[in-house]
């Protein structure tokens, strides 16, 4: 029996994954355990969980694998500083002590960290430690976990060792590199530069830029093409580094960037203006165009009909939706943990299929991710023990009664915290750790943003819809189980604009009702769709069925179970604390239901702002 432990760490979103004889047994991000969002530290807790879930000890592991090659990354760092010298001395002096102390000795450091799980093992007893390339880990996470026997893979992110964009061809159990675009020319870093410039946090706030884009006009697209990026017809590109500062400085953009776009970056938490909305719309359009051109080029060059995506840019679900609708590929599959966390998974799968040469079986329909429900679960007995210790009033219902009652609460416009089954792997809540609401409500988006999530009012919410009903609501005729595709809301469900509404623009459009499912319909009549499948999440599927039976609608609002700056909840205790700190009405922990009106105030510090750094 081969037990492969994959790890990603030391940049952001560290994670661990256990693959046993080719099966993905468990995977989780360290942030869910430490409660530190995007935690980059060595994933000790995630490893402990993977071992528990697999029912094995560390000594049973046959291969250890790290998701990138630090020495190659160090080579890129040195060459970059030399290329831009003498600029960047401050950044160089800040980075070098860390690299000299830790990163160059990473193999030794990793062995020391792994040994903490080894129950008295000597270093010589450790399993073989392997290193995968960063983009190879991304590509493996996309192709080997996909339902396809043959596919091309497009990886797009900030930067790995050298590659920022890479193309691969997958066939059976092999991945062959086709071409790559090297640092510093990066679509991910271009998007991150605008994330920084519009006042959001890099490697965290990119999805805010995507959500802000529909409020703006593409006023700066021409300026981006003229000054920042040269895009060829095949989608390959080069950035003009005079406008960026990430190679030599401690910021993303330069003063020349400020000059082109009318001033300095927005101060974080300052009021959003029309400029920020227009900038978001402009960089989003450029990003989508590059993504679409690259996808078309891959199809033209290879003739392969299936496309897989990974890397942080693959979380741009608006761009993914355009590839699905306008691209030439017949099949599209996106790794749900597309960022660095998924590198742990890809590295482990790469060892099984490429290093060990083991075959893989694909039916063209079902992927290997198990709905991405790969994290910890909790029993009703564990939950009731916790609730009794908290002296928290609750009722316990069987499955059928639970679905009926929660559907009734949702139909009454109550906001429900929902923890059931195994925790999701990746950045999306998919019905395992979710906050739910009624998509028909005209006030739900505002209530959830301002009173539950405590975040910016413009932020959109996603719909969960029964897979068998998706075409009744959205112009989408394929699976979207991982909430990674934006699709148009059906024409028949849209509300035409009044004459008065046509004169509105920007944030004033927020409260205009656009469809009969207004809480999940964005300004451009689109929605980030999650299709819910009975075989991967039967309880969530049954809740949607019960809601449809009561209301005639098979759609719910689904957002991640957390407040702003907090990782998605992991345990019943995390969920209870978040429930009590917000204006959620109902909390469902497996078969246990709690109502806010029955609860006593939370003891001690009840202000989440003292605990979590705003993202």
mmCIF file of N, CA, C and O in Angstrom, residues 477-548:
data_model
loop_
_atom_site.group_PDB
_atom_site.id
_atom_site.type_symbol
_atom_site.label_atom_id
_atom_site.label_comp_id
_atom_site.label_asym_id
_atom_site.label_seq_id
_atom_site.Cartn_x
_atom_site.Cartn_y
_atom_site.Cartn_z
ATOM 1 N N UNK A 477 -25.722 24.628 -18.981
ATOM 2 C CA UNK A 477 -26.201 23.271 -19.250
ATOM 3 C C UNK A 477 -25.122 22.247 -18.918
ATOM 4 O O UNK A 477 -25.041 21.197 -19.549
ATOM 5 N N UNK A 478 -24.300 22.572 -17.938
ATOM 6 C CA UNK A 478 -23.243 21.658 -17.507
ATOM 7 C C UNK A 478 -23.123 21.708 -15.996
ATOM 8 O O UNK A 478 -23.728 22.559 -15.333
ATOM 9 N N UNK A 479 -22.344 20.812 -15.445
ATOM 10 C CA UNK A 479 -22.095 20.823 -14.003
ATOM 11 C C UNK A 479 -21.240 22.030 -13.617
ATOM 12 O O UNK A 479 -20.361 22.450 -14.370
ATOM 13 N N UNK A 480 -21.503 22.543 -12.429
ATOM 14 C CA UNK A 480 -20.636 23.564 -11.827
ATOM 15 C C UNK A 480 -20.627 23.331 -10.321
ATOM 16 O O UNK A 480 -21.080 24.164 -9.537
ATOM 17 N N UNK A 481 -20.112 22.165 -9.891
ATOM 18 C CA UNK A 481 -20.218 21.794 -8.483
ATOM 19 C C UNK A 481 -19.353 22.611 -7.549
ATOM 20 O O UNK A 481 -19.589 22.613 -6.333
ATOM 21 N N UNK A 482 -18.353 23.316 -8.116
ATOM 22 C CA UNK A 482 -17.374 23.974 -7.253
ATOM 23 C C UNK A 482 -17.490 25.493 -7.264
ATOM 24 O O UNK A 482 -16.581 26.187 -6.841
ATOM 25 N N UNK A 483 -18.609 26.008 -7.786
ATOM 26 C CA UNK A 483 -18.881 27.437 -7.749
ATOM 27 C C UNK A 483 -17.774 28.233 -8.460
ATOM 28 O O UNK A 483 -17.362 29.292 -8.018
ATOM 29 N N UNK A 484 -17.317 27.715 -9.597
ATOM 30 C CA UNK A 484 -16.202 28.330 -10.303
ATOM 31 C C UNK A 484 -16.568 28.813 -11.699
ATOM 32 O O UNK A 484 -15.687 29.134 -12.496
ATOM 33 N N UNK A 485 -17.864 28.864 -11.986
ATOM 34 C CA UNK A 485 -18.317 29.336 -13.298
ATOM 35 C C UNK A 485 -19.443 30.351 -13.102
ATOM 36 O O UNK A 485 -20.403 30.091 -12.373
ATOM 37 N N UNK A 486 -19.296 31.492 -13.738
ATOM 38 C CA UNK A 486 -20.357 32.498 -13.756
ATOM 39 C C UNK A 486 -21.176 32.303 -15.021
ATOM 40 O O UNK A 486 -20.622 32.144 -16.117
ATOM 41 N N UNK A 487 -22.481 32.287 -14.857
ATOM 42 C CA UNK A 487 -23.390 32.081 -15.985
ATOM 43 C C UNK A 487 -24.501 33.123 -15.938
ATOM 44 O O UNK A 487 -24.850 33.623 -14.860
ATOM 45 N N UNK A 488 -25.101 33.459 -17.088
ATOM 46 C CA UNK A 488 -26.207 34.414 -17.102
ATOM 47 C C UNK A 488 -27.467 33.838 -16.458
ATOM 48 O O UNK A 488 -27.754 32.636 -16.585
ATOM 49 N N UNK A 489 -28.212 34.686 -15.775
ATOM 50 C CA UNK A 489 -29.549 34.321 -15.293
ATOM 51 C C UNK A 489 -30.481 34.278 -16.498
ATOM 52 O O UNK A 489 -30.384 35.112 -17.416
ATOM 53 N N UNK A 490 -31.380 33.301 -16.528
ATOM 54 C CA UNK A 490 -32.295 33.153 -17.654
ATOM 55 C C UNK A 490 -33.064 34.451 -17.932
ATOM 56 O O UNK A 490 -33.496 35.147 -17.007
ATOM 57 N N UNK A 491 -33.249 34.730 -19.222
ATOM 58 C CA UNK A 491 -33.956 35.941 -19.639
ATOM 59 C C UNK A 491 -35.334 36.043 -18.994
ATOM 60 O O UNK A 491 -35.761 37.111 -18.557
ATOM 61 N N UNK A 492 -36.036 34.911 -18.913
ATOM 62 C CA UNK A 492 -37.408 34.923 -18.403
ATOM 63 C C UNK A 492 -37.482 35.313 -16.937
ATOM 64 O O UNK A 492 -38.557 35.695 -16.445
ATOM 65 N N UNK A 493 -36.374 35.246 -16.222
ATOM 66 C CA UNK A 493 -36.357 35.582 -14.799
ATOM 67 C C UNK A 493 -35.925 37.020 -14.536
ATOM 68 O O UNK A 493 -35.982 37.493 -13.410
ATOM 69 N N UNK A 494 -35.482 37.710 -15.561
ATOM 70 C CA UNK A 494 -34.947 39.055 -15.378
ATOM 71 C C UNK A 494 -36.055 40.099 -15.270
ATOM 72 O O UNK A 494 -37.127 39.953 -15.867
ATOM 73 N N UNK A 495 -35.750 41.155 -14.506
ATOM 74 C CA UNK A 495 -36.671 42.295 -14.384
ATOM 75 C C UNK A 495 -36.164 43.405 -15.289
ATOM 76 O O UNK A 495 -35.012 43.833 -15.159
ATOM 77 N N UNK A 496 -36.997 43.894 -16.202
ATOM 78 C CA UNK A 496 -36.544 44.983 -17.068
ATOM 79 C C UNK A 496 -36.319 46.256 -16.262
ATOM 80 O O UNK A 496 -37.006 46.523 -15.268
ATOM 81 N N UNK A 497 -35.334 47.041 -16.695
ATOM 82 C CA UNK A 497 -35.043 48.297 -16.010
ATOM 83 C C UNK A 497 -36.122 49.331 -16.317
ATOM 84 O O UNK A 497 -36.611 49.419 -17.437
ATOM 85 N N UNK A 498 -36.466 50.107 -15.294
ATOM 86 C CA UNK A 498 -37.381 51.232 -15.495
ATOM 87 C C UNK A 498 -36.603 52.397 -16.093
ATOM 88 O O UNK A 498 -35.364 52.404 -16.114
ATOM 89 N N UNK A 499 -37.338 53.413 -16.549
ATOM 90 C CA UNK A 499 -36.676 54.596 -17.109
ATOM 91 C C UNK A 499 -35.793 55.266 -16.069
ATOM 92 O O UNK A 499 -34.659 55.670 -16.345
ATOM 93 N N UNK A 500 -36.259 55.337 -14.828
ATOM 94 C CA UNK A 500 -35.482 55.958 -13.753
ATOM 95 C C UNK A 500 -34.218 55.158 -13.444
ATOM 96 O O UNK A 500 -33.147 55.721 -13.201
ATOM 97 N N UNK A 501 -34.340 53.840 -13.495
ATOM 98 C CA UNK A 501 -33.188 52.991 -13.174
ATOM 99 C C UNK A 501 -32.098 53.076 -14.230
ATOM 100 O O UNK A 501 -30.916 52.902 -13.930
ATOM 101 N N UNK A 502 -32.496 53.374 -15.459
ATOM 102 C CA UNK A 502 -31.507 53.449 -16.534
ATOM 103 C C UNK A 502 -30.539 54.612 -16.348
ATOM 104 O O UNK A 502 -29.456 54.631 -16.932
ATOM 105 N N UNK A 503 -30.921 55.594 -15.530
ATOM 106 C CA UNK A 503 -30.045 56.737 -15.269
ATOM 107 C C UNK A 503 -29.100 56.489 -14.101
ATOM 108 O O UNK A 503 -28.214 57.307 -13.836
ATOM 109 N N UNK A 504 -29.284 55.373 -13.387
ATOM 110 C CA UNK A 504 -28.414 55.070 -12.252
ATOM 111 C C UNK A 504 -27.086 54.499 -12.749
ATOM 112 O O UNK A 504 -27.011 53.916 -13.825
ATOM 113 N N UNK A 505 -26.036 54.651 -11.938
ATOM 114 C CA UNK A 505 -24.744 54.072 -12.287
ATOM 115 C C UNK A 505 -23.972 53.792 -11.010
ATOM 116 O O UNK A 505 -24.314 54.243 -9.928
ATOM 117 N N UNK A 506 -22.914 52.969 -11.176
ATOM 118 C CA UNK A 506 -22.064 52.666 -10.033
ATOM 119 C C UNK A 506 -22.816 51.992 -8.907
ATOM 120 O O UNK A 506 -23.718 51.180 -9.111
ATOM 121 N N UNK A 507 -22.454 52.349 -7.681
ATOM 122 C CA UNK A 507 -22.978 51.682 -6.498
ATOM 123 C C UNK A 507 -24.469 51.936 -6.311
ATOM 124 O O UNK A 507 -25.147 51.194 -5.586
ATOM 125 N N UNK A 508 -25.008 52.968 -6.976
ATOM 126 C CA UNK A 508 -26.447 53.249 -6.872
ATOM 127 C C UNK A 508 -27.290 52.128 -7.477
ATOM 128 O O UNK A 508 -28.492 52.039 -7.208
ATOM 129 N N UNK A 509 -26.661 51.286 -8.284
ATOM 130 C CA UNK A 509 -27.377 50.170 -8.896
ATOM 131 C C UNK A 509 -27.556 48.988 -7.952
ATOM 132 O O UNK A 509 -28.262 48.035 -8.266
ATOM 133 N N UNK A 510 -26.912 49.056 -6.777
ATOM 134 C CA UNK A 510 -26.870 47.906 -5.878
ATOM 135 C C UNK A 510 -28.254 47.398 -5.499
ATOM 136 O O UNK A 510 -28.507 46.195 -5.459
ATOM 137 N N UNK A 511 -29.172 48.318 -5.195
ATOM 138 C CA UNK A 511 -30.465 47.905 -4.659
ATOM 139 C C UNK A 511 -31.563 47.773 -5.719
ATOM 140 O O UNK A 511 -32.734 47.645 -5.393
ATOM 141 N N UNK A 512 -31.172 47.788 -6.992
ATOM 142 C CA UNK A 512 -32.143 47.599 -8.070
ATOM 143 C C UNK A 512 -32.418 46.094 -8.220
ATOM 144 O O UNK A 512 -31.491 45.300 -8.369
ATOM 145 N N UNK A 513 -33.687 45.704 -8.183
ATOM 146 C CA UNK A 513 -34.031 44.284 -8.347
ATOM 147 C C UNK A 513 -33.877 43.903 -9.807
ATOM 148 O O UNK A 513 -34.463 44.519 -10.694
ATOM 149 N N UNK A 514 -33.086 42.848 -10.049
ATOM 150 C CA UNK A 514 -32.750 42.488 -11.420
ATOM 151 C C UNK A 514 -33.388 41.188 -11.886
ATOM 152 O O UNK A 514 -33.341 40.868 -13.063
ATOM 153 N N UNK A 515 -33.940 40.389 -10.933
ATOM 154 C CA UNK A 515 -34.571 39.128 -11.328
ATOM 155 C C UNK A 515 -35.468 38.656 -10.198
ATOM 156 O O UNK A 515 -35.577 39.322 -9.154
ATOM 157 N N UNK A 516 -36.092 37.492 -10.392
ATOM 158 C CA UNK A 516 -36.918 36.941 -9.310
ATOM 159 C C UNK A 516 -36.086 36.156 -8.304
ATOM 160 O O UNK A 516 -36.623 35.595 -7.345
ATOM 161 N N UNK A 517 -34.751 36.115 -8.510
ATOM 162 C CA UNK A 517 -33.815 35.620 -7.489
ATOM 163 C C UNK A 517 -32.763 36.721 -7.265
ATOM 164 O O UNK A 517 -31.582 36.572 -7.550
ATOM 165 N N UNK A 518 -33.223 37.862 -6.736
ATOM 166 C CA UNK A 518 -32.385 39.066 -6.697
ATOM 167 C C UNK A 518 -31.133 38.953 -5.843
ATOM 168 O O UNK A 518 -30.130 39.605 -6.122
ATOM 169 N N UNK A 519 -31.171 38.124 -4.791
ATOM 170 C CA UNK A 519 -30.019 38.071 -3.880
ATOM 171 C C UNK A 519 -28.795 37.408 -4.501
ATOM 172 O O UNK A 519 -27.702 37.492 -3.942
ATOM 173 N N UNK A 520 -28.980 36.741 -5.637
ATOM 174 C CA UNK A 520 -27.845 36.073 -6.289
ATOM 175 C C UNK A 520 -27.634 36.561 -7.718
ATOM 176 O O UNK A 520 -26.813 36.000 -8.450
ATOM 177 N N UNK A 521 -28.351 37.612 -8.117
ATOM 178 C CA UNK A 521 -28.231 38.139 -9.481
ATOM 179 C C UNK A 521 -27.373 39.390 -9.457
ATOM 180 O O UNK A 521 -27.728 40.377 -8.804
ATOM 181 N N UNK A 522 -26.251 39.332 -10.158
ATOM 182 C CA UNK A 522 -25.328 40.457 -10.169
ATOM 183 C C UNK A 522 -25.820 41.533 -11.148
ATOM 184 O O UNK A 522 -26.786 41.339 -11.885
ATOM 185 N N UNK A 523 -25.127 42.668 -11.150
ATOM 186 C CA UNK A 523 -25.542 43.816 -11.955
ATOM 187 C C UNK A 523 -25.703 43.483 -13.433
ATOM 188 O O UNK A 523 -26.563 44.036 -14.111
ATOM 189 N N UNK A 524 -24.852 42.584 -13.927
ATOM 190 C CA UNK A 524 -24.883 42.243 -15.347
ATOM 191 C C UNK A 524 -25.751 41.019 -15.614
ATOM 192 O O UNK A 524 -25.588 40.350 -16.633
ATOM 193 N N UNK A 525 -26.665 40.720 -14.689
ATOM 194 C CA UNK A 525 -27.591 39.577 -14.810
ATOM 195 C C UNK A 525 -26.842 38.242 -14.831
ATOM 196 O O UNK A 525 -27.266 37.300 -15.505
ATOM 197 N N UNK A 526 -25.759 38.168 -14.097
ATOM 198 C CA UNK A 526 -25.001 36.925 -14.016
ATOM 199 C C UNK A 526 -25.032 36.397 -12.590
ATOM 200 O O UNK A 526 -25.478 37.085 -11.666
ATOM 201 N N UNK A 527 -24.547 35.171 -12.407
ATOM 202 C CA UNK A 527 -24.477 34.562 -11.078
ATOM 203 C C UNK A 527 -23.364 33.526 -11.067
ATOM 204 O O UNK A 527 -23.111 32.860 -12.075
ATOM 205 N N UNK A 528 -22.700 33.387 -9.911
ATOM 206 C CA UNK A 528 -21.630 32.388 -9.740
ATOM 207 C C UNK A 528 -22.268 31.116 -9.214
ATOM 208 O O UNK A 528 -22.560 30.986 -8.037
ATOM 209 N N UNK A 529 -22.503 30.170 -10.112
ATOM 210 C CA UNK A 529 -23.419 29.061 -9.850
ATOM 211 C C UNK A 529 -22.709 27.872 -9.205
ATOM 212 O O UNK A 529 -21.621 27.470 -9.636
ATOM 213 N N UNK A 530 -23.368 27.295 -8.185
ATOM 214 C CA UNK A 530 -22.990 25.978 -7.667
ATOM 215 C C UNK A 530 -24.126 25.010 -7.927
ATOM 216 O O UNK A 530 -25.244 25.210 -7.453
ATOM 217 N N UNK A 531 -23.835 23.969 -8.686
ATOM 218 C CA UNK A 531 -24.828 22.902 -8.868
ATOM 219 C C UNK A 531 -24.653 21.880 -7.756
ATOM 220 O O UNK A 531 -23.536 21.438 -7.476
ATOM 221 N N UNK A 532 -25.752 21.504 -7.110
ATOM 222 C CA UNK A 532 -25.711 20.589 -5.967
ATOM 223 C C UNK A 532 -26.143 19.198 -6.423
ATOM 224 O O UNK A 532 -27.215 19.039 -7.019
ATOM 225 N N UNK A 533 -25.307 18.214 -6.108
ATOM 226 C CA UNK A 533 -25.481 16.857 -6.616
ATOM 227 C C UNK A 533 -25.797 15.912 -5.459
ATOM 228 O O UNK A 533 -25.104 15.907 -4.446
ATOM 229 N N UNK A 534 -26.811 15.097 -5.658
ATOM 230 C CA UNK A 534 -27.250 14.190 -4.600
ATOM 231 C C UNK A 534 -26.160 13.199 -4.217
ATOM 232 O O UNK A 534 -26.007 12.859 -3.038
ATOM 233 N N UNK A 535 -25.355 12.756 -5.172
ATOM 234 C CA UNK A 535 -24.364 11.729 -4.874
ATOM 235 C C UNK A 535 -23.198 12.251 -4.041
ATOM 236 O O UNK A 535 -22.555 11.470 -3.326
ATOM 237 N N UNK A 536 -22.881 13.560 -4.116
ATOM 238 C CA UNK A 536 -21.756 14.086 -3.339
ATOM 239 C C UNK A 536 -22.190 14.809 -2.066
ATOM 240 O O UNK A 536 -21.421 14.864 -1.112
ATOM 241 N N UNK A 537 -23.391 15.384 -2.029
ATOM 242 C CA UNK A 537 -23.858 16.058 -0.817
ATOM 243 C C UNK A 537 -25.360 15.819 -0.650
ATOM 244 O O UNK A 537 -26.191 16.702 -0.897
ATOM 245 N N UNK A 538 -25.747 14.623 -0.232
ATOM 246 C CA UNK A 538 -27.168 14.270 -0.176
ATOM 247 C C UNK A 538 -27.981 15.129 0.794
ATOM 248 O O UNK A 538 -29.136 15.423 0.516
ATOM 249 N N UNK A 539 -27.396 15.534 1.915
ATOM 250 C CA UNK A 539 -28.179 16.309 2.884
ATOM 251 C C UNK A 539 -28.457 17.721 2.364
ATOM 252 O O UNK A 539 -29.570 18.226 2.509
ATOM 253 N N UNK A 540 -27.466 18.347 1.770
ATOM 254 C CA UNK A 540 -27.687 19.682 1.203
ATOM 255 C C UNK A 540 -28.672 19.595 0.040
ATOM 256 O O UNK A 540 -29.541 20.459 -0.122
ATOM 257 N N UNK A 541 -28.560 18.547 -0.746
ATOM 258 C CA UNK A 541 -29.485 18.322 -1.854
ATOM 259 C C UNK A 541 -30.909 18.178 -1.327
ATOM 260 O O UNK A 541 -31.863 18.757 -1.887
ATOM 261 N N UNK A 542 -31.073 17.449 -0.224
ATOM 262 C CA UNK A 542 -32.422 17.252 0.327
ATOM 263 C C UNK A 542 -32.991 18.546 0.889
ATOM 264 O O UNK A 542 -34.209 18.781 0.836
ATOM 265 N N UNK A 543 -32.121 19.416 1.422
ATOM 266 C CA UNK A 543 -32.593 20.723 1.894
ATOM 267 C C UNK A 543 -33.131 21.545 0.731
ATOM 268 O O UNK A 543 -34.211 22.168 0.829
ATOM 269 N N UNK A 544 -32.404 21.570 -0.372
ATOM 270 C CA UNK A 544 -32.876 22.298 -1.553
ATOM 271 C C UNK A 544 -34.178 21.713 -2.085
ATOM 272 O O UNK A 544 -35.076 22.450 -2.527
ATOM 273 N N UNK A 545 -34.310 20.395 -2.046
ATOM 274 C CA UNK A 545 -35.553 19.755 -2.480
ATOM 275 C C UNK A 545 -36.716 20.178 -1.580
ATOM 276 O O UNK A 545 -37.825 20.471 -2.060
ATOM 277 N N UNK A 546 -36.465 20.218 -0.277
ATOM 278 C CA UNK A 546 -37.513 20.628 0.658
ATOM 279 C C UNK A 546 -37.882 22.088 0.454
ATOM 280 O O UNK A 546 -39.063 22.462 0.523
ATOM 281 N N UNK A 547 -36.881 22.935 0.202
ATOM 282 C CA UNK A 547 -37.155 24.353 -0.048
ATOM 283 C C UNK A 547 -37.964 24.527 -1.333
ATOM 284 O O UNK A 547 -38.903 25.336 -1.390
ATOM 285 N N UNK A 548 -37.631 23.745 -2.354
ATOM 286 C CA UNK A 548 -38.390 23.807 -3.610
ATOM 287 C C UNK A 548 -39.837 23.358 -3.384
ATOM 288 O O UNK A 548 -40.776 23.975 -3.920
#
